[in-house]
Amino acid sequence: MEHALQAEITLSAAPADPAALERLIPTVAEESLKRSIGTRGTGKLAHVGLTGDRLRLTLESDGPRPHQALLALIRRLSEELGRAQKVGVRSFSAPSYRVRFDLEGDLKHPLTLPLPHTLHVEGRVGTLELRDLPEEGLRDNWMDRAVTLVQEKVRRQNYEGKEQYWDLLTQSPRREMTFELDPTEGMIARQWIRSGPTKGKWFLGPTAAHLMRTMERIARTEVLEPLGFTEVVQPHHDSFDILLKTGHLEGLPGEFYYVTEPRTRDPAAWETFTDLVKITRKVPEGELAKLVSPPSAVSCYAQCPTIYWWLSGRTIAEESLPLRVFDRSAVSNRYESGGRHGLERVDEFHRIEPVYVGTPAQLLELRTKLLERYAHVFDTILELEWRTAWVTPFYMQQSGGVGVEDAQARVKGTIDFEAYLPYRGTRENSEWLEFQNLSIVGDKYTKAFTIRPQKGELWSGCSGIGLERWLTAFLAQKGLDPDGWPAKFREHAGPLPRDIRFL
Ligand code: ATP
Ligand code: ZN
Ligand code: MG
């Protein structure tokens, strides 16, 4: 058979009447297999053996995997044994659980899994054996998730590098560039910004701050407010629970700044630490490590996860759809490591994140309107040379449960907005800067956070407006001299603060 589950059940005591137990098992097993597998496949009890308080049995099946049947069997067994022989089930585990499943591609190179296992692949069929699977793993579906993980890893091996993730959608008119330097260098030279005291951060002096806030105001007054978005203010720390639901925790663990808490605020507990600081004038790292807890949250990575949390478990009234909100208070923190560059790739940046929830039709209409308003800003206020591209990889569209029709219609997925940066080289050969994006994610998050409509289907999406990126794109094309800036932008900016003179 396709699947085989060897289980070991520890009873609270050796049964007084082992023969009665051995007679009971086949009936209970048959009932449980019938109930959990039904007409979707077949199942059988392949082996049973009792030694003292240890019951070993093997369930085999075709079609559905047999661990649900095992759980049902154990439930029934406890009831019957308890009643007849005053014996209970103390614990159980699976010394071996082997299943067979299909793969979408060939295994290109060996895979790892963080559980004791053996994986055999022949053509497009995988056989995975998990060993020593604990009770929790049986109750909590680890096998199904391990199989999905293997399938996903194989899919990635097959699509990665091959699939084009970038497809041009729109392209603005070509514009004459009046500047060809790196604007970050220019801003440093004018003392507008200073590289921050910790990794990948910048201190924006009055002029740079004024320009970034101008960008923020343009986004709010020219895009979001006209389309009915209203502001929310969210907390800055994202709980692990939230990131487990969105998938960020499995997707990006190496990009978070983690938050730890003091184990106590009792000054007595911190005395050695403070004394060492007073004497050595250094951070006593070993002592500090003892006094803080393991991370319990992350510093905001993106704003939408916590906005979904805010809506979780709620039913949104028809009249409030499409729901349109934005946050501009949580500052994004990301560990960019080797990728850091200038003001455009930093570890701490400022984003406005609009989030929208509504019926599929409402979101499609809203996306069209957002695209129009964004185009108005980039074409007539900032006068940028920019383009948009569809960037959702095919394998992601698939694993998100998007049908082929959707993939072609490009409904669910992400549009990137990119600007040409003259300092990086020619239009054709240089990398353009992604300065914002816009996504529709279907029902992924409304499902994960149980956000309901009064009727029909509820989708969501978000757009990440990166203010440092808007500013960099603008200054890279227009330069730092206000005389070279488009009139409409100058109107929005108003008079600049006077530069502070440093001697
Ligand atoms: P990239 O591919 O450039 O790393 P991303 O896909 O990680 O960007 P998103 O998570 O989609 O970015 O965030 C949306 C927006 O946030 C981006 O379009 C950009 O404007 C901004 N952003 C992301 N990372 C940074 C960063 N390190 N520094 C400044 N802005 C950023
Ligand atoms: Zn988002
Ligand atoms: Mg990134």
Coordinates of C-alpha atoms and ligand atoms in Angstrom, one line a residue:
M1 CA 0.0 0.0 0.0
E2 CA 1.0 3.6 -0.5
H3 CA 1.3 4.6 3.2
A4 CA 2.3 2.7 6.3
L5 CA 2.2 4.0 9.9
Q6 CA 3.9 2.0 12.6
A7 CA 2.6 3.2 16.0
E8 CA 3.6 2.4 19.5
I9 CA 1.0 3.0 22.2
T10 CA 2.0 3.0 25.9
L11 CA -0.9 2.0 28.2
S12 CA -1.2 3.0 31.8
A13 CA -0.7 -0.6 32.9
A14 CA -0.5 -4.0 31.3
P15 CA -4.1 -5.2 30.6
A16 CA -5.4 -8.0 32.9
D17 CA -7.0 -9.6 29.9
P18 CA -4.6 -9.3 26.9
A19 CA -6.6 -11.6 24.7
A20 CA -9.7 -9.4 25.0
L21 CA -7.6 -6.4 23.9
E22 CA -6.2 -8.3 20.9
R23 CA -9.8 -9.2 19.9
L24 CA -10.9 -5.6 20.3
I25 CA -8.2 -4.0 18.2
P26 CA -9.3 -5.2 14.7
T27 CA -12.9 -4.1 15.2
V28 CA -11.8 -0.7 16.4
A29 CA -9.2 -0.3 13.7
E30 CA -11.7 -1.2 11.0
E31 CA -14.3 1.3 12.3
S32 CA -11.7 4.1 12.5
L33 CA -10.3 3.4 9.1
K34 CA -13.8 3.4 7.6
R35 CA -14.7 6.7 9.3
S36 CA -11.5 8.6 8.4
I37 CA -10.8 7.2 5.0
G38 CA -14.3 6.2 3.8
T39 CA -14.7 5.9 0.1
R40 CA -11.7 8.1 -0.7
G41 CA -9.3 5.1 -0.5
T42 CA -8.7 1.9 1.4
G43 CA -7.1 1.0 4.7
K44 CA -6.1 -2.0 6.8
L45 CA -4.6 -3.0 10.0
A46 CA -1.4 -4.8 8.9
H47 CA 0.1 -5.8 12.2
V48 CA -0.7 -5.8 15.9
G49 CA 1.3 -7.0 18.9
L50 CA 1.1 -6.5 22.6
T51 CA 4.0 -6.9 25.1
G52 CA 3.1 -5.9 28.7
D53 CA 1.9 -2.3 28.6
R54 CA 3.2 -1.7 25.0
L55 CA 0.9 -2.0 22.1
R56 CA 2.5 -1.9 18.6
L57 CA 0.4 -1.7 15.5
T58 CA 0.7 -0.9 11.8
L59 CA -2.0 0.9 9.7
E60 CA -1.7 0.9 6.0
S61 CA -3.7 2.9 3.4
D62 CA -4.1 4.0 -0.1
G63 CA -5.4 7.5 -0.8
P64 CA -5.7 9.4 2.4
R65 CA -2.9 9.0 4.9
P66 CA -3.6 6.9 8.0
H67 CA -2.7 9.1 10.9
Q68 CA -6.3 10.4 11.4
A69 CA -7.4 6.8 11.6
L70 CA -4.8 6.2 14.3
L71 CA -6.1 9.1 16.3
A72 CA -9.6 7.8 16.0
L73 CA -8.5 4.3 17.0
I74 CA -6.7 5.6 20.0
R75 CA -9.7 7.6 21.2
R76 CA -12.0 4.6 20.9
L77 CA -9.4 2.2 22.5
S78 CA -9.1 4.5 25.5
E79 CA -12.9 4.5 26.0
E80 CA -13.3 0.7 25.6
L81 CA -10.2 -0.3 27.6
G82 CA -11.1 2.2 30.3
R83 CA -14.6 0.7 30.6
A84 CA -13.7 -3.0 30.4
Q85 CA -10.3 -3.2 32.0
K86 CA -9.6 0.2 33.8
V87 CA -6.6 0.8 31.6
G88 CA -5.9 4.0 29.7
V89 CA -3.6 5.2 27.0
R90 CA -0.7 7.1 28.5
S91 CA 1.2 8.2 25.3
F92 CA 1.9 7.2 21.8
S93 CA 4.3 7.9 19.0
A94 CA 5.3 6.6 15.5
P95 CA 8.6 4.8 15.3
S96 CA 8.1 4.9 11.5
Y97 CA 5.6 6.7 9.2
R98 CA 6.1 6.2 5.5
V99 CA 4.0 7.9 2.8
R100 CA 4.1 8.1 -1.0
F101 CA 3.2 11.3 -2.9
D102 CA 3.5 12.9 -6.3
L103 CA 6.0 15.6 -7.3
E104 CA 5.7 18.3 -9.9
G105 CA 9.3 18.0 -11.1
D106 CA 12.5 16.0 -10.8
L107 CA 14.6 16.2 -7.7
K108 CA 17.6 18.3 -8.9
H109 CA 19.7 18.1 -5.7
P110 CA 19.3 16.5 -2.2
L111 CA 16.9 18.1 0.2
T112 CA 17.1 18.6 3.9
L113 CA 14.3 18.3 6.5
P114 CA 14.7 19.1 10.2
L115 CA 13.1 15.8 11.4
P116 CA 14.6 12.3 11.4
H117 CA 13.7 10.9 8.0
T118 CA 14.6 9.1 4.8
L119 CA 13.4 10.5 1.4
H120 CA 13.5 8.4 -1.8
V121 CA 12.6 9.9 -5.1
E122 CA 12.0 7.9 -8.2
G123 CA 10.9 10.0 -11.2
R124 CA 8.0 12.1 -10.1
V125 CA 7.1 10.0 -7.0
G126 CA 8.5 10.6 -3.5
T127 CA 8.5 8.3 -0.6
L128 CA 9.1 10.0 2.7
E129 CA 9.6 8.1 6.0
L130 CA 9.6 10.1 9.2
R131 CA 11.0 8.3 12.2
D132 CA 10.3 8.7 15.9
L133 CA 7.4 11.1 15.3
P134 CA 6.1 12.3 18.6
E135 CA 2.4 12.4 19.7
E136 CA 2.3 16.1 18.9
G137 CA 3.5 15.5 15.4
L138 CA 0.7 12.9 14.8
R139 CA -2.0 15.1 16.3
D140 CA -0.8 18.2 14.6
N141 CA -0.4 16.9 11.0
W142 CA 3.4 17.2 10.7
M143 CA 3.4 14.5 8.0
D144 CA 1.1 16.4 5.7
R145 CA 3.1 19.6 6.2
A146 CA 6.4 17.7 5.7
V147 CA 5.1 16.4 2.4
T148 CA 3.9 19.9 1.3
L149 CA 7.4 21.2 2.2
V150 CA 9.1 18.5 0.1
Q151 CA 6.8 19.2 -2.8
E152 CA 7.4 23.0 -2.5
K153 CA 11.2 22.5 -2.3
V154 CA 11.2 20.3 -5.5
R155 CA 8.9 22.9 -7.2
R156 CA 11.4 25.7 -6.4
Q157 CA 14.3 23.6 -7.7
N158 CA 12.5 23.2 -11.0
Y159 CA 11.2 26.8 -11.5
E160 CA 14.0 28.9 -9.9
G161 CA 16.3 30.5 -12.4
K162 CA 14.2 29.3 -15.3
E163 CA 11.0 31.2 -14.8
Q164 CA 11.0 34.9 -15.7
Y165 CA 9.6 36.8 -12.8
W166 CA 9.6 40.2 -14.5
D167 CA 7.3 41.2 -17.3
L168 CA 7.0 44.8 -18.4
L169 CA 3.5 46.2 -18.0
T170 CA 3.8 50.0 -18.6
Q171 CA 6.5 52.4 -19.5
S172 CA 6.5 56.2 -19.0
P173 CA 7.8 58.5 -21.7
R174 CA 11.6 58.9 -21.8
R175 CA 12.7 62.0 -20.0
E176 CA 15.8 64.0 -20.3
M177 CA 18.0 63.4 -17.2
T178 CA 19.6 66.5 -15.6
F179 CA 21.7 64.7 -13.0
E180 CA 24.0 61.7 -13.2
L181 CA 25.4 61.3 -9.7
D182 CA 24.5 59.2 -6.8
P183 CA 22.0 61.4 -4.8
T184 CA 23.1 59.9 -1.5
E185 CA 26.6 61.2 -2.1
G186 CA 25.2 64.6 -2.9
M187 CA 23.1 64.7 0.2
I188 CA 26.0 63.7 2.4
A189 CA 28.2 66.4 0.8
R190 CA 25.5 69.0 1.6
Q191 CA 25.1 67.7 5.1
W192 CA 21.5 66.9 4.4
I193 CA 21.9 63.4 5.8
R194 CA 24.4 61.6 8.0
S195 CA 25.1 57.8 8.2
G196 CA 23.4 56.7 11.4
P197 CA 24.8 55.4 14.6
T198 CA 23.7 51.8 14.0
K199 CA 23.8 49.6 10.8
G200 CA 21.9 50.8 7.7
K201 CA 20.3 53.9 9.2
W202 CA 20.4 57.5 8.3
F203 CA 19.8 60.7 10.2
L204 CA 17.8 63.0 8.0
G205 CA 18.6 66.7 8.8
P206 CA 15.9 69.3 8.2
T207 CA 16.1 69.6 4.4
A208 CA 16.1 65.9 3.8
A209 CA 13.3 65.4 6.3
H210 CA 11.3 68.1 4.7
L211 CA 11.7 66.5 1.3
M212 CA 10.7 63.1 2.6
R213 CA 7.7 64.5 4.3
T214 CA 6.8 66.2 1.1
M215 CA 6.8 62.9 -0.6
E216 CA 4.6 61.5 2.2
R217 CA 2.1 64.4 1.8
I218 CA 2.0 63.9 -1.9
A219 CA 1.1 60.2 -1.5
R220 CA -1.6 61.1 1.0
T221 CA -3.2 64.0 -0.7
E222 CA -2.8 63.0 -4.3
V223 CA -3.4 59.2 -4.1
L224 CA -4.8 57.9 -0.8
E225 CA -7.2 60.6 0.4
P226 CA -8.9 61.1 -3.0
L227 CA -9.5 57.3 -3.1
G228 CA -11.1 57.2 0.3
F229 CA -8.3 55.8 2.4
T230 CA -8.2 56.8 6.1
E231 CA -5.3 56.6 8.5
V232 CA -4.7 54.1 11.3
V233 CA -1.9 54.0 13.8
Q234 CA -0.5 50.6 14.6
P235 CA 1.9 49.2 17.2
H236 CA 5.5 48.9 16.1
H237 CA 6.2 45.3 17.3
D238 CA 4.8 42.4 15.3
S239 CA 4.0 39.3 17.4
F240 CA 5.2 35.9 16.3
D241 CA 1.6 34.7 16.1
I242 CA 0.9 37.2 13.4
L243 CA 4.0 36.3 11.4
L244 CA 3.2 32.6 11.6
K245 CA -0.2 33.4 10.1
T246 CA 1.1 35.5 7.3
G247 CA 4.0 33.2 6.5
H248 CA 6.6 35.9 7.0
L249 CA 8.2 33.9 9.8
E250 CA 9.0 31.0 7.6
G251 CA 9.8 33.2 4.6
L252 CA 12.1 35.8 6.0
P253 CA 13.6 34.8 9.4
G254 CA 17.0 36.2 8.3
E255 CA 15.6 39.7 7.6
F256 CA 14.0 40.6 10.9
Y257 CA 15.2 42.7 13.8
Y258 CA 14.2 40.7 16.8
V259 CA 12.8 42.3 20.0
T260 CA 13.9 41.0 23.4
E261 CA 12.6 42.1 26.8
P262 CA 14.4 42.6 30.1
R263 CA 13.8 39.5 32.2
T264 CA 13.1 41.9 35.1
R265 CA 13.1 45.6 35.8
D266 CA 14.2 45.0 39.4
P267 CA 17.4 47.3 39.8
A268 CA 18.9 44.7 42.2
A269 CA 19.0 42.1 39.4
W270 CA 20.8 44.6 37.2
E271 CA 23.3 45.7 39.8
T272 CA 26.3 43.7 38.4
F273 CA 25.5 45.0 35.0
T274 CA 25.3 48.6 36.1
D275 CA 28.4 48.3 38.2
L276 CA 30.4 46.8 35.3
V277 CA 29.2 49.7 33.0
K278 CA 30.4 52.2 35.7
I279 CA 33.8 50.6 36.0
T280 CA 34.6 49.4 32.5
R281 CA 32.6 52.0 30.3
K282 CA 31.8 49.1 28.0
V283 CA 28.7 47.0 27.5
P284 CA 29.1 43.8 29.6
E285 CA 27.6 41.6 26.8
G286 CA 27.7 38.3 28.7
E287 CA 25.9 39.8 31.7
L288 CA 23.4 41.5 29.4
A289 CA 22.6 38.2 27.6
K290 CA 21.7 36.7 31.0
L291 CA 19.3 39.6 31.7
V292 CA 17.2 39.7 28.6
S293 CA 14.7 37.2 27.3
P294 CA 14.8 35.3 24.0
P295 CA 13.1 37.3 21.3
S296 CA 9.4 37.5 21.6
A297 CA 8.5 39.7 18.7
V298 CA 10.0 41.5 15.7
S299 CA 10.3 45.1 14.9
C300 CA 7.9 46.1 12.2
Y301 CA 8.9 44.5 8.8
A302 CA 5.9 45.6 6.9
Q303 CA 2.7 47.1 8.2
C304 CA 0.0 44.9 6.6
P305 CA 0.4 41.9 8.9
T306 CA -0.6 43.9 12.0
I307 CA -3.5 45.6 10.0
Y308 CA -4.8 42.1 9.3
W309 CA -4.5 41.2 13.0
W310 CA -6.6 44.3 13.8
L311 CA -9.3 42.9 11.5
S312 CA -9.0 39.3 12.6
G313 CA -12.1 37.5 13.7
R314 CA -14.3 40.4 12.5
T315 CA -17.1 40.5 10.0
I316 CA -16.9 43.7 7.9
A317 CA -20.3 45.3 7.1
E318 CA -21.1 45.6 3.4
E319 CA -21.2 49.4 3.8
S320 CA -17.6 49.5 4.9
L321 CA -16.3 47.6 1.9
P322 CA -14.0 48.1 0.2
L323 CA -12.2 48.8 3.5
R324 CA -9.4 51.2 2.8
V325 CA -6.8 52.2 5.4
F326 CA -3.2 53.1 5.6
D327 CA -0.5 53.2 8.2
R328 CA 2.4 55.6 8.2
S329 CA 3.5 55.4 11.8
A330 CA 5.3 52.1 12.0
V331 CA 8.8 52.4 10.7
S332 CA 10.1 49.3 8.7
N333 CA 13.2 47.5 10.0
R334 CA 15.0 45.0 7.8
Y335 CA 18.3 43.3 8.1
E336 CA 19.6 44.0 4.6
S337 CA 23.2 43.0 5.3
G338 CA 25.4 43.1 2.1
G339 CA 22.6 44.7 0.1
R340 CA 22.7 48.0 1.9
H341 CA 23.2 51.0 -0.3
G342 CA 22.8 54.7 0.2
L343 CA 19.4 56.0 1.2
E344 CA 17.7 53.5 -1.1
R345 CA 18.5 50.2 0.6
V346 CA 18.6 50.8 4.3
D347 CA 17.8 48.8 7.5
E348 CA 15.3 51.3 8.7
F349 CA 12.9 53.1 6.3
H350 CA 9.6 54.9 6.2
R351 CA 6.7 53.5 4.3
I352 CA 3.1 54.3 3.9
E353 CA 1.3 51.1 3.6
P354 CA -2.3 51.2 2.3
V355 CA -4.3 48.0 2.8
Y356 CA -7.6 47.2 1.1
V357 CA -10.1 44.5 1.7
G358 CA -13.2 43.9 -0.5
T359 CA -14.9 41.7 -3.0
P360 CA -12.6 40.7 -6.0
A361 CA -14.5 43.1 -8.2
Q362 CA -14.0 46.0 -5.8
L363 CA -10.3 45.3 -5.5
L364 CA -9.8 45.1 -9.2
E365 CA -11.5 48.5 -9.6
L366 CA -9.5 50.0 -6.8
R367 CA -6.3 48.7 -8.3
T368 CA -7.1 50.5 -11.6
K369 CA -7.8 53.7 -9.7
L370 CA -4.6 53.4 -7.6
L371 CA -2.6 52.8 -10.8
E372 CA -4.2 56.0 -12.3
R373 CA -3.5 58.1 -9.2
Y374 CA 0.1 56.8 -8.9
A375 CA 0.6 57.6 -12.6
H376 CA -0.7 61.1 -12.1
V377 CA 1.9 61.6 -9.3
F378 CA 4.9 60.2 -11.1
D379 CA 4.0 61.8 -14.5
T380 CA 2.8 65.2 -13.6
I381 CA 4.2 66.0 -10.1
L382 CA 7.5 64.2 -9.9
E383 CA 7.9 64.0 -13.7
L384 CA 9.8 60.7 -13.4
E385 CA 10.9 58.2 -15.9
W386 CA 9.4 55.0 -14.5
R387 CA 7.8 51.7 -15.5
T388 CA 5.7 49.0 -14.0
A389 CA 6.3 45.2 -14.2
W390 CA 4.4 42.1 -13.2
V391 CA 6.8 40.2 -10.8
T392 CA 4.9 37.3 -9.3
P393 CA 6.8 34.1 -10.0
F394 CA 4.7 31.3 -11.5
Y395 CA 5.5 28.8 -8.7
M396 CA 4.3 31.3 -6.1
Q397 CA 1.1 31.9 -8.0
Q398 CA 0.6 28.1 -8.0
S399 CA 1.4 27.4 -4.4
G400 CA -1.0 30.3 -3.5
G401 CA -3.7 28.2 -5.1
V402 CA -4.1 30.4 -8.1
G403 CA -5.5 28.8 -11.2
V404 CA -3.9 29.0 -14.6
E405 CA -6.7 31.4 -15.7
D406 CA -5.8 33.8 -12.9
A407 CA -2.1 33.6 -13.7
Q408 CA -2.9 34.7 -17.3
A409 CA -5.3 37.3 -16.2
R410 CA -2.8 38.6 -13.6
V411 CA -5.3 39.3 -11.0
K412 CA -3.5 38.0 -7.9
G413 CA 0.1 39.0 -7.6
T414 CA 2.4 42.0 -7.4
I415 CA 3.2 45.0 -9.6
D416 CA 6.5 46.6 -9.0
F417 CA 7.1 50.3 -9.9
E418 CA 10.7 51.0 -11.0
A419 CA 12.6 54.2 -11.7
Y420 CA 15.6 54.7 -13.8
L421 CA 18.7 55.9 -11.8
P422 CA 21.1 57.6 -14.2
Y423 CA 24.1 57.1 -11.8
R424 CA 23.8 53.4 -12.2
G425 CA 24.4 53.4 -16.0
T426 CA 22.4 53.2 -19.1
R427 CA 18.7 52.6 -19.2
E428 CA 19.2 49.3 -20.9
N429 CA 22.1 47.9 -18.8
S430 CA 21.5 49.2 -15.3
E431 CA 19.2 48.0 -12.6
W432 CA 16.2 50.3 -12.1
L433 CA 15.1 51.0 -8.5
E434 CA 11.9 49.4 -7.2
F435 CA 10.4 52.4 -5.4
Q436 CA 7.0 50.9 -4.6
N437 CA 4.7 48.0 -5.3
L438 CA 1.1 47.0 -5.3
S439 CA -0.4 43.6 -4.6
I440 CA -3.7 41.8 -4.6
V441 CA -3.3 38.6 -2.6
G442 CA -6.7 37.0 -3.0
D443 CA -8.2 35.4 0.1
K444 CA -4.8 34.3 1.6
Y445 CA -4.9 36.7 4.5
T446 CA -8.6 37.1 5.0
K447 CA -8.7 33.3 5.4
A448 CA -5.6 33.2 7.7
F449 CA -7.0 35.9 9.9
T450 CA -10.7 34.9 9.6
I451 CA -11.9 38.2 8.3
R452 CA -15.4 37.8 6.9
P453 CA -17.8 39.7 4.7
Q454 CA -21.6 39.6 5.2
K455 CA -21.8 37.6 2.0
G456 CA -19.6 36.4 -0.9
E457 CA -15.9 36.3 -1.2
L458 CA -13.4 38.6 0.6
W459 CA -10.0 39.5 -0.8
S460 CA -7.3 41.8 0.3
G461 CA -4.2 43.5 -0.9
C462 CA -1.6 46.2 -0.1
S463 CA 0.8 48.6 -1.6
G464 CA 4.2 49.5 -0.1
I465 CA 5.1 53.2 -0.7
G466 CA 8.8 53.5 0.2
L467 CA 9.4 57.2 1.0
E468 CA 13.3 56.9 0.9
R469 CA 12.9 55.3 -2.5
W470 CA 10.5 57.9 -3.8
L471 CA 13.0 60.6 -2.7
T472 CA 16.1 58.8 -4.1
A473 CA 14.4 58.1 -7.5
F474 CA 13.4 61.8 -7.7
L475 CA 16.7 63.3 -6.7
A476 CA 18.6 60.8 -8.9
Q477 CA 16.7 62.1 -12.0
K478 CA 16.3 65.7 -11.0
G479 CA 19.3 66.5 -8.9
L480 CA 19.6 68.3 -5.6
D481 CA 19.1 71.8 -6.9
P482 CA 15.5 73.1 -6.4
D483 CA 15.8 75.1 -9.7
G484 CA 15.8 71.8 -11.6
W485 CA 12.7 70.4 -9.9
P486 CA 9.3 70.3 -11.6
A487 CA 7.0 73.3 -10.7
K488 CA 4.3 71.1 -9.2
F489 CA 6.7 69.4 -6.9
R490 CA 8.1 72.8 -5.8
E491 CA 4.6 73.9 -5.0
H492 CA 4.0 70.8 -2.8
A493 CA 7.4 71.3 -1.1
G494 CA 6.9 75.0 -0.3
P495 CA 10.0 76.8 1.0
L496 CA 12.8 74.6 2.1
P497 CA 14.3 74.9 5.6
R498 CA 17.5 76.9 5.8
D499 CA 20.5 74.5 5.8
I500 CA 22.3 74.4 9.1
R501 CA 25.9 75.5 8.7
F502 CA 28.5 73.4 10.3
L503 CA 32.0 74.8 10.6
Ligands
ATP1 P1 13.5 44.9 -2.7 O1 13.3 43.8 -3.7 O2 14.1 46.2 -3.2 O3 14.3 44.3 -1.5 P2 11.1 44.3 -1.4 O4 10.4 43.4 -2.4 O5 11.8 43.6 -0.3 O6 12.1 45.3 -2.1 P3 8.6 45.0 -0.2 O7 8.7 44.1 0.9 O8 7.7 44.6 -1.3 O9 10.1 45.3 -0.8 O10 8.4 46.5 0.3 C1 7.7 47.5 -0.5 C2 8.5 48.7 -0.6 O11 9.2 49.0 0.6 C3 9.5 48.7 -1.7 O12 8.9 48.9 -3.0 C4 10.4 49.8 -1.3 O13 9.8 51.1 -1.7 C5 10.4 49.8 0.2 N1 11.6 49.1 0.7 C6 11.8 47.7 0.8 N2 13.0 47.5 1.4 C7 13.6 48.7 1.5 C8 14.9 49.1 2.0 N3 15.7 48.2 2.5 N4 15.2 50.4 2.1 C9 14.3 51.3 1.7 N5 13.1 51.0 1.2 C10 12.7 49.7 1.1
ZN2 ZN 1.8 44.4 2.7
MG3 MG 13.8 43.1 0.1

